[in-house]
Coordinates of C-alpha atoms in Angstrom, one line a residue:
M831 CA -85.8 36.1 -81.7
S832 CA -84.2 39.2 -82.4
D833 CA -81.4 38.0 -84.3
D834 CA -83.7 35.4 -85.9
L835 CA -85.6 38.1 -87.4
D836 CA -82.6 39.8 -88.5
Y837 CA -81.1 36.9 -90.6
L838 CA -84.6 36.1 -91.7
E839 CA -84.9 40.0 -93.2
Q840 CA -81.3 39.3 -95.2
A841 CA -82.9 36.4 -96.4
V842 CA -85.9 37.9 -97.8
D843 CA -83.6 41.3 -99.2
L844 CA -81.5 38.7 -101.1
A845 CA -84.8 37.1 -102.5
R846 CA -86.3 40.8 -103.3
Q847 CA -82.7 41.6 -105.0
N848 CA -82.7 38.1 -107.1
V849 CA -86.6 39.4 -108.4
E850 CA -85.0 42.2 -109.7
Q851 CA -82.3 40.6 -111.2
G852 CA -84.4 38.2 -113.1
G853 CA -84.3 35.4 -110.6
R854 CA -86.9 33.5 -108.7
P855 CA -87.9 34.9 -105.1
F856 CA -85.5 32.5 -103.1
G857 CA -82.6 33.7 -101.0
A858 CA -81.0 32.7 -97.8
V859 CA -78.5 33.2 -95.5
L860 CA -76.4 30.6 -93.3
V861 CA -75.4 31.4 -89.7
K862 CA -73.1 29.6 -87.2
D863 CA -72.4 31.2 -83.7
G864 CA -73.5 34.8 -84.9
R865 CA -71.8 34.9 -88.1
V866 CA -73.0 34.7 -91.5
L867 CA -71.2 32.0 -93.2
A868 CA -72.8 32.2 -96.5
R869 CA -75.3 33.9 -98.4
G870 CA -77.0 32.2 -101.8
V871 CA -79.9 33.1 -104.0
N872 CA -81.8 30.8 -106.5
E873 CA -79.5 30.8 -109.7
I874 CA -81.4 28.4 -111.9
H875 CA -82.2 31.3 -114.1
L876 CA -78.6 31.7 -114.9
N877 CA -77.2 28.1 -115.1
G878 CA -79.9 26.0 -115.5
D879 CA -79.3 23.9 -112.8
P880 CA -82.2 22.9 -111.0
S881 CA -80.7 22.3 -107.7
A882 CA -79.5 25.6 -107.6
H883 CA -81.7 26.6 -104.7
A884 CA -80.5 29.7 -102.3
E885 CA -80.3 27.0 -99.3
L886 CA -77.8 24.8 -101.2
Q887 CA -75.8 28.0 -102.7
A888 CA -75.3 28.8 -98.9
I889 CA -74.7 25.3 -98.1
R890 CA -71.9 24.9 -100.7
L891 CA -70.5 28.1 -99.9
A892 CA -70.0 27.5 -96.6
S893 CA -68.8 23.6 -97.1
R894 CA -65.9 25.6 -98.6
E895 CA -64.7 26.8 -95.3
L896 CA -65.9 24.2 -92.9
G897 CA -66.2 20.7 -94.9
P898 CA -69.1 18.6 -95.4
R899 CA -70.4 19.2 -91.6
L900 CA -72.1 22.1 -90.7
D901 CA -73.4 21.0 -87.1
G902 CA -74.7 24.1 -85.5
C903 CA -75.3 26.0 -88.4
V904 CA -78.6 27.6 -88.5
I905 CA -80.3 28.7 -92.1
Y906 CA -82.5 31.5 -92.8
A907 CA -84.6 31.4 -95.9
S908 CA -87.3 33.5 -97.6
G909 CA -89.2 30.5 -98.7
Q910 CA -90.2 26.9 -97.2
P911 CA -87.4 24.8 -98.4
C912 CA -88.0 22.5 -100.6
P913 CA -87.5 18.5 -99.9
M914 CA -84.3 18.5 -101.8
C915 CA -83.2 21.6 -99.5
L916 CA -84.1 20.2 -96.5
A917 CA -82.9 16.9 -97.2
A918 CA -79.4 18.6 -97.4
M919 CA -79.7 20.1 -94.2
H920 CA -80.3 16.7 -92.5
M921 CA -77.3 15.2 -94.7
C922 CA -75.1 18.1 -93.2
G923 CA -76.0 18.6 -90.1
V924 CA -77.4 22.1 -89.8
T925 CA -78.8 22.3 -86.7
R926 CA -82.0 24.2 -87.4
V927 CA -84.2 26.3 -90.3
V928 CA -86.1 29.1 -90.3
F929 CA -88.7 30.6 -93.2
A930 CA -90.6 33.4 -94.0
A931 CA -93.1 32.5 -96.7
A932 CA -95.0 28.8 -96.4
N933 CA -95.9 26.4 -99.1
A934 CA -99.5 27.8 -98.4
Q935 CA -98.4 31.4 -99.5
G936 CA -96.4 30.5 -102.4
E937 CA -99.1 28.3 -103.9
P938 CA -100.8 30.7 -105.8
F939 CA -98.0 32.0 -107.6
G940 CA -96.5 28.5 -108.5
L941 CA -93.8 28.5 -105.8
S942 CA -95.1 26.0 -103.3
T943 CA -93.2 22.2 -103.2
A944 CA -96.3 20.9 -101.0
A945 CA -96.7 18.4 -103.9
V946 CA -93.6 17.0 -104.0
Y947 CA -93.3 16.6 -99.9
Q948 CA -96.6 14.8 -100.4
Q949 CA -94.9 12.3 -102.9
M950 CA -92.5 11.6 -101.0
T951 CA -94.5 10.7 -98.2
L952 CA -96.0 7.8 -100.5
P953 CA -94.5 4.2 -100.6
L954 CA -91.6 4.2 -103.1
D955 CA -93.9 1.8 -105.6
Q956 CA -96.7 4.6 -105.2
Q957 CA -94.7 7.5 -106.1
A958 CA -95.0 9.2 -109.2
L959 CA -92.0 8.9 -110.5
E960 CA -90.8 5.4 -110.8
I961 CA -88.0 4.3 -108.6
R962 CA -86.8 0.7 -109.4
H963 CA -84.2 -1.5 -106.9
L964 CA -82.2 -3.9 -108.8
P965 CA -79.8 -5.1 -105.9
Q966 CA -75.9 -5.9 -107.2
A967 CA -74.1 -8.2 -105.1
A968 CA -70.7 -6.1 -105.9
M969 CA -72.2 -3.0 -103.8
G970 CA -71.4 -5.1 -100.6
D971 CA -67.6 -5.5 -101.7
I972 CA -67.4 -1.7 -102.7
Y973 CA -68.9 -0.6 -99.4
S974 CA -66.9 -2.9 -97.6
R975 CA -63.7 -1.5 -99.3
W976 CA -64.6 2.1 -98.3
K977 CA -64.9 1.3 -94.4
A978 CA -61.4 -0.1 -94.6
L979 CA -59.8 2.6 -96.6
N980 CA -61.6 5.7 -94.2
A981 CA -61.3 3.3 -90.9
A982 CA -57.9 5.0 -90.2
R983 CA -59.2 8.2 -91.3

């Protein structure tokens, strides 16, 4: 538990520093086996990339060392991870996430993703984002080819 607090304080400090440098109040620290592998801050203000969230920046850096699987890693985040970041954590195998500020705390400042979480609980045809499925037969062959090429790896 004390390790959790130490790493979480590092993420909060990154958020503080990022605000002072003109960024959003988000920082993340990615740890495996007691070793910090990567740190990230929200960099949307630097490059206009809406996916440049602190957690994703840390995942990108750690993946350079470990590859696409981050099993056994823990992410410490200053704010509650948004659905995009949380999905990335699931996709790459992050084992645990610890965060400081919940969506409710960020809401008065326009820093909550609770509405996005809510949208994603709805069936596809009820979400605000128009989502259309147009099946393409060629995808079956493409998937089969991928599996054949990767079976030996």
